[in-house]
Amino acid sequence: MSEGDMAIMKPEVMKSYIWLQTADGSIQQVEEEVAMFCPMICREVIQSSMGSSKNYAISLPQRVNTAILSLILDYCRFHQVQGRSNKERKSFDEKFIRMDTKKLCELTSAADSLQLKPLVDLTSRALARMIEGKTPEEIRETFHLPDDLTEEEKLEPLRNTADDPRIRLLNRLYARKRKELKEKEKLKNVEIEEEQEDHRSVDDLLSYINGGNGDSKQVRAPKHKKKNKKKKDQSKDHCCNNANKNCKEGTLSSTCENGDKCKVVPSASQTPKQEDSADDTISPKVEFDDDIDDELDPAMKEKLDREVEDFARRLNSDWPERMQEILSLGQEGRAVPISMNGNGSLSRYTRLDRR
Amino acid sequence: MENSEDSGDVFSNLPLNIIECILVRLPIRDAVRTSILSSKWRYRWTTIPQLEFDEMQFPTTSPLMIIRRKAINFIDRVLLLHNGPILKFKLSIACLQSCPDIDQWILYLSRKDIKEFTLRLDDSEWYKVPSCLFSFQQLTHLELLRCELQPPPTFKGFSNLKYLTLQQSFSENDIIESLISSCPLLEHFTLTYWDASSIQISAPNLKYLRLEGEFKDIYLKNTPLLITLSIGLYMTDDIAEHLEETTSCNLMGILGCVPHLERLVAETYFVKYLSVGMLPWNRLSGTYNHLKHLELFQVGFEDVDEISVALYLIVNSPSLEELQISGSSDIEIADESFDLNFWEMQHSLDCSSPKLRTVKMIEISGVQNELEFIKFVLGKSPALKNMSIKPSVYVKEGGWEMLVELLRFPRASPQARILYMQDQA
């Protein structure tokens, strides 16, 4: 260990300094107690006896350039002092992280390479705060991110790392969606711009006509939202399925009476299934209406919708027996979904969250 | 400003561990949404090892049913897209109570070597956790609120579990006892809103224990490493009756073998409980050499046994640094039970609390026994700095007489200050 030697050969002044070299080649000496606050430097000093002189300067990792090093040393200089109150430290930290995002990223990266965990925590928390609650556009602007995902790309297949049949299913759905997108493009030329809600129902009609065995779940006409919500509330109140059905049919027919152009579709998709619990056919739509990511762009939203739907299907088809077993495990008090592995396309609608 | 492409690279090209650091600090909803930022962010979130879902992410203005559906939908989605190990899963959404989807999520997680699992449901019904939860063999941290536990017969314990919290949960008492004893590494155990005639805790590595509920008898059997103990009781007629009939010494049942105890918090009625079957001090064994922090709530100063418990703990804890006592004295009887001989005996004891620095006395009504108690502490604490006294709201005229009396007491510590904290009317 060189510390002993240092103490003998180099009195006070030299003893308390460590030599550091940044990747851009500049060498500087730093107070020992400040430099040693970085675990990476500390380790070098203790294990490799480096840093004792200019010739034995500790080479810092690539990510630490001179400007960033000086910031990091400011941080260490403040925090290595014992006896500061938490309040003092907090207010220092708050001021310390006030810098442009690019610098903040560089600082985070550099702190990570020096294993300076408290600073990594501080800066990544700051970066997280810049993302939290923001729209994608705002985030892109803050971090100068390229908006390089086209609507098409957003629907591109998921990477299938684990050869998971789920992902394959999803990808098939994506492919279909892409086709639909193209159809939509064609239709756009014909249709009037403002009738946004119509697109979906046309899609829906298309897939219905094309034998997309009820793939009409992406119906999301805004008008419907209200109706469906109402229905949901009703279904909450009435436990009786029949009563439910009546309510729904009531609302549906009134929807049609309103004369809204697109309202035909949902009833169309519903009619063939009316012998089953009406709730089943309604619920997928209802869920998608209540999409959490209201601000998501429609393509993404649709994509996610499909993924969920697929998840439900997977749960139903992959291990139905297992599910059945689990769901029936002593749950007398609770509603257990019916027809978990019912035949035909209906089973996929059977959502497990239904009461 | 910088070249925009350049700066974009800085953020997106951060080391993956840092990106993970950032993503786990985001509410999960925001983390998931980073996937539409740019091509580089497309799959970044899908490998975060921590998934925490709570109500904050869903607008509270919506009707419960809608929040419920949104939540289920969202969680399904996240689990489907997530790719990689999940070490921590936390779900605290009250309205998801008795929703069968939870069973599926737990089944899904049971294949993920999960380490920390928290389920905080808070509604009218209890949620019966599925048996696959008991197959989480990597689990180190388990927290359940309002759940019903019924481990399968094949359950052999959580061999890695260190932290267990059961709040408002329901199970057979012996299930809990065997659950605790079958988790050999358990360090931290909390059990609240529990109803049991008798509970016996045997956990050789336990450091923290908190119990709250209707307990008739509590035994700490094998807890040699316990550092923090906090117990509160609900006093029902049934329990009051049981305590009257109890003849064994409750204090020894709990504090008989906790040599490393550093912090003891006696919440509601626990001092009363400890005072049952109180023996003369010379027949009690044990000193609490590590006890630094003692909090006793609702000490009834009309009851000599309760006072004895407090004095016993103070006298036998030479490392005590902080003491907080809140009184709950029945003024009517308190002065009748005042026994000058008892106090003269205490004051003449040859003992001291050499490290006691801070004492807080709350809800003090000014009855003789309380004043004598304060006199005792002031006289035996040579290092005391602050003795703060907050009179009960029922003390008339600000307790002027009490204050005059207090100031007359001799103080073993020359630097001891008496802080009389009066509520501003």
mmCIF file with all atom_site columns, C-alpha atoms in Angstrom, chain B residues 309-393:
data_model
loop_
_atom_site.group_PDB
_atom_site.id
_atom_site.type_symbol
_atom_site.label_atom_id
_atom_site.label_alt_id
_atom_site.label_comp_id
_atom_site.label_asym_id
_atom_site.label_entity_id
_atom_site.label_seq_id
_atom_site.pdbx_PDB_ins_code
_atom_site.Cartn_x
_atom_site.Cartn_y
_atom_site.Cartn_z
_atom_site.occupancy
_atom_site.B_iso_or_equiv
_atom_site.pdbx_formal_charge
_atom_site.auth_seq_id
_atom_site.auth_comp_id
_atom_site.auth_asym_id
_atom_site.auth_atom_id
_atom_site.pdbx_PDB_model_num
ATOM 1  C CA . VAL B 1 309 ? -44.325 -2.154 34.566 1.00 0.00 ? 309 VAL B CA 1
ATOM 2  C CA . ALA B 1 310 ? -43.143 1.271  33.483 1.00 0.00 ? 310 ALA B CA 1
ATOM 3  C CA . LEU B 1 311 ? -40.728 1.596  36.393 1.00 0.00 ? 311 LEU B CA 1
ATOM 4  C CA . TYR B 1 312 ? -39.455 -1.931 35.934 1.00 0.00 ? 312 TYR B CA 1
ATOM 5  C CA . LEU B 1 313 ? -38.635 -1.320 32.286 1.00 0.00 ? 313 LEU B CA 1
ATOM 6  C CA . ILE B 1 314 ? -36.889 1.954  33.044 1.00 0.00 ? 314 ILE B CA 1
ATOM 7  C CA . VAL B 1 315 ? -34.860 0.585  35.933 1.00 0.00 ? 315 VAL B CA 1
ATOM 8  C CA . ASN B 1 316 ? -33.798 -2.518 34.014 1.00 0.00 ? 316 ASN B CA 1
ATOM 9  C CA . SER B 1 317 ? -32.776 -0.746 30.824 1.00 0.00 ? 317 SER B CA 1
ATOM 10 C CA . PRO B 1 318 ? -29.414 0.856  31.528 1.00 0.00 ? 318 PRO B CA 1
ATOM 11 C CA . SER B 1 319 ? -28.992 2.022  27.920 1.00 0.00 ? 319 SER B CA 1
ATOM 12 C CA . LEU B 1 320 ? -32.298 3.842  27.735 1.00 0.00 ? 320 LEU B CA 1
ATOM 13 C CA . GLU B 1 321 ? -31.974 7.127  25.827 1.00 0.00 ? 321 GLU B CA 1
ATOM 14 C CA . GLU B 1 322 ? -35.519 8.103  24.967 1.00 0.00 ? 322 GLU B CA 1
ATOM 15 C CA . LEU B 1 323 ? -38.690 7.622  26.929 1.00 0.00 ? 323 LEU B CA 1
ATOM 16 C CA . GLN B 1 324 ? -42.189 8.561  25.958 1.00 0.00 ? 324 GLN B CA 1
ATOM 17 C CA . ILE B 1 325 ? -45.197 7.961  28.127 1.00 0.00 ? 325 ILE B CA 1
ATOM 18 C CA . SER B 1 326 ? -48.739 8.926  27.501 1.00 0.00 ? 326 SER B CA 1
ATOM 19 C CA . GLY B 1 327 ? -51.047 8.819  30.462 1.00 0.00 ? 327 GLY B CA 1
ATOM 20 C CA . SER B 1 328 ? -54.558 7.575  30.567 1.00 0.00 ? 328 SER B CA 1
ATOM 21 C CA . SER B 1 329 ? -55.328 8.057  34.184 1.00 0.00 ? 329 SER B CA 1
ATOM 22 C CA . ASP B 1 330 ? -58.697 7.716  35.764 1.00 0.00 ? 330 ASP B CA 1
ATOM 23 C CA . ILE B 1 331 ? -58.639 10.857 37.865 1.00 0.00 ? 331 ILE B CA 1
ATOM 24 C CA . GLU B 1 332 ? -61.425 9.736  40.185 1.00 0.00 ? 332 GLU B CA 1
ATOM 25 C CA . ILE B 1 333 ? -59.677 6.604  41.408 1.00 0.00 ? 333 ILE B CA 1
ATOM 26 C CA . ALA B 1 334 ? -56.111 7.683  40.835 1.00 0.00 ? 334 ALA B CA 1
ATOM 27 C CA . ASP B 1 335 ? -55.710 9.716  43.971 1.00 0.00 ? 335 ASP B CA 1
ATOM 28 C CA . GLU B 1 336 ? -57.482 7.096  46.051 1.00 0.00 ? 336 GLU B CA 1
ATOM 29 C CA . SER B 1 337 ? -54.918 4.537  44.993 1.00 0.00 ? 337 SER B CA 1
ATOM 30 C CA . PHE B 1 338 ? -52.032 6.838  45.849 1.00 0.00 ? 338 PHE B CA 1
ATOM 31 C CA . ASP B 1 339 ? -49.671 5.044  48.162 1.00 0.00 ? 339 ASP B CA 1
ATOM 32 C CA . LEU B 1 340 ? -46.915 7.159  49.651 1.00 0.00 ? 340 LEU B CA 1
ATOM 33 C CA . ASN B 1 341 ? -45.025 4.136  50.930 1.00 0.00 ? 341 ASN B CA 1
ATOM 34 C CA . PHE B 1 342 ? -44.832 2.663  47.465 1.00 0.00 ? 342 PHE B CA 1
ATOM 35 C CA . TRP B 1 343 ? -43.266 5.830  46.128 1.00 0.00 ? 343 TRP B CA 1
ATOM 36 C CA . GLU B 1 344 ? -40.878 6.258  49.035 1.00 0.00 ? 344 GLU B CA 1
ATOM 37 C CA . MET B 1 345 ? -39.629 2.795  48.262 1.00 0.00 ? 345 MET B CA 1
ATOM 38 C CA . GLN B 1 346 ? -39.121 3.665  44.609 1.00 0.00 ? 346 GLN B CA 1
ATOM 39 C CA . HIS B 1 347 ? -37.362 6.931  45.317 1.00 0.00 ? 347 HIS B CA 1
ATOM 40 C CA . SER B 1 348 ? -34.973 5.197  47.659 1.00 0.00 ? 348 SER B CA 1
ATOM 41 C CA . LEU B 1 349 ? -33.998 2.607  45.024 1.00 0.00 ? 349 LEU B CA 1
ATOM 42 C CA . ASP B 1 350 ? -30.365 2.683  44.175 1.00 0.00 ? 350 ASP B CA 1
ATOM 43 C CA . CYS B 1 351 ? -30.650 2.910  40.415 1.00 0.00 ? 351 CYS B CA 1
ATOM 44 C CA . SER B 1 352 ? -30.187 5.364  37.599 1.00 0.00 ? 352 SER B CA 1
ATOM 45 C CA . SER B 1 353 ? -30.672 5.765  33.893 1.00 0.00 ? 353 SER B CA 1
ATOM 46 C CA . PRO B 1 354 ? -27.260 7.088  32.914 1.00 0.00 ? 354 PRO B CA 1
ATOM 47 C CA . LYS B 1 355 ? -28.069 7.625  29.243 1.00 0.00 ? 355 LYS B CA 1
ATOM 48 C CA . LEU B 1 356 ? -31.618 8.880  29.389 1.00 0.00 ? 356 LEU B CA 1
ATOM 49 C CA . ARG B 1 357 ? -31.677 12.239 27.601 1.00 0.00 ? 357 ARG B CA 1
ATOM 50 C CA . THR B 1 358 ? -35.174 12.849 26.396 1.00 0.00 ? 358 THR B CA 1
ATOM 51 C CA . VAL B 1 359 ? -38.421 12.207 28.202 1.00 0.00 ? 359 VAL B CA 1
ATOM 52 C CA . LYS B 1 360 ? -41.839 13.085 26.879 1.00 0.00 ? 360 LYS B CA 1
ATOM 53 C CA . MET B 1 361 ? -44.871 12.840 29.117 1.00 0.00 ? 361 MET B CA 1
ATOM 54 C CA . ILE B 1 362 ? -48.123 13.277 27.240 1.00 0.00 ? 362 ILE B CA 1
ATOM 55 C CA . GLU B 1 363 ? -51.722 13.484 28.403 1.00 0.00 ? 363 GLU B CA 1
ATOM 56 C CA . ILE B 1 364 ? -50.733 14.096 31.979 1.00 0.00 ? 364 ILE B CA 1
ATOM 57 C CA . SER B 1 365 ? -53.675 14.820 34.250 1.00 0.00 ? 365 SER B CA 1
ATOM 58 C CA . GLY B 1 366 ? -51.651 15.880 37.243 1.00 0.00 ? 366 GLY B CA 1
ATOM 59 C CA . VAL B 1 367 ? -52.639 13.089 39.630 1.00 0.00 ? 367 VAL B CA 1
ATOM 60 C CA . GLN B 1 368 ? -50.258 12.298 42.453 1.00 0.00 ? 368 GLN B CA 1
ATOM 61 C CA . ASN B 1 369 ? -48.983 9.061  40.920 1.00 0.00 ? 369 ASN B CA 1
ATOM 62 C CA . GLU B 1 370 ? -48.002 10.831 37.712 1.00 0.00 ? 370 GLU B CA 1
ATOM 63 C CA . LEU B 1 371 ? -46.166 13.533 39.582 1.00 0.00 ? 371 LEU B CA 1
ATOM 64 C CA . GLU B 1 372 ? -44.319 10.993 41.678 1.00 0.00 ? 372 GLU B CA 1
ATOM 65 C CA . PHE B 1 373 ? -43.392 9.146  38.524 1.00 0.00 ? 373 PHE B CA 1
ATOM 66 C CA . ILE B 1 374 ? -41.964 12.302 36.970 1.00 0.00 ? 374 ILE B CA 1
ATOM 67 C CA . LYS B 1 375 ? -40.152 13.003 40.214 1.00 0.00 ? 375 LYS B CA 1
ATOM 68 C CA . PHE B 1 376 ? -38.676 9.511  40.016 1.00 0.00 ? 376 PHE B CA 1
ATOM 69 C CA . VAL B 1 377 ? -37.424 9.977  36.456 1.00 0.00 ? 377 VAL B CA 1
ATOM 70 C CA . LEU B 1 378 ? -35.998 13.437 37.189 1.00 0.00 ? 378 LEU B CA 1
ATOM 71 C CA . GLY B 1 379 ? -34.221 12.092 40.252 1.00 0.00 ? 379 GLY B CA 1
ATOM 72 C CA . LYS B 1 380 ? -32.668 9.085  38.525 1.00 0.00 ? 380 LYS B CA 1
ATOM 73 C CA . SER B 1 381 ? -31.526 10.503 35.193 1.00 0.00 ? 381 SER B CA 1
ATOM 74 C CA . PRO B 1 382 ? -28.168 12.262 35.499 1.00 0.00 ? 382 PRO B CA 1
ATOM 75 C CA . ALA B 1 383 ? -27.850 12.920 31.757 1.00 0.00 ? 383 ALA B CA 1
ATOM 76 C CA . LEU B 1 384 ? -31.359 14.197 31.161 1.00 0.00 ? 384 LEU B CA 1
ATOM 77 C CA . LYS B 1 385 ? -31.637 17.164 28.805 1.00 0.00 ? 385 LYS B CA 1
ATOM 78 C CA . ASN B 1 386 ? -35.323 17.607 28.187 1.00 0.00 ? 386 ASN B CA 1
ATOM 79 C CA . MET B 1 387 ? -38.346 16.560 30.136 1.00 0.00 ? 387 MET B CA 1
ATOM 80 C CA . SER B 1 388 ? -41.350 17.740 28.198 1.00 0.00 ? 388 SER B CA 1
ATOM 81 C CA . ILE B 1 389 ? -44.767 17.535 29.747 1.00 0.00 ? 389 ILE B CA 1
ATOM 82 C CA . LYS B 1 390 ? -47.988 17.986 27.913 1.00 0.00 ? 390 LYS B CA 1
ATOM 83 C CA . PRO B 1 391 ? -51.025 18.200 30.185 1.00 0.00 ? 391 PRO B CA 1
ATOM 84 C CA . SER B 1 392 ? -54.226 16.450 29.278 1.00 0.00 ? 392 SER B CA 1
ATOM 85 C CA . VAL B 1 393 ? -56.970 18.688 27.935 1.00 0.00 ? 393 VAL B CA 1
#
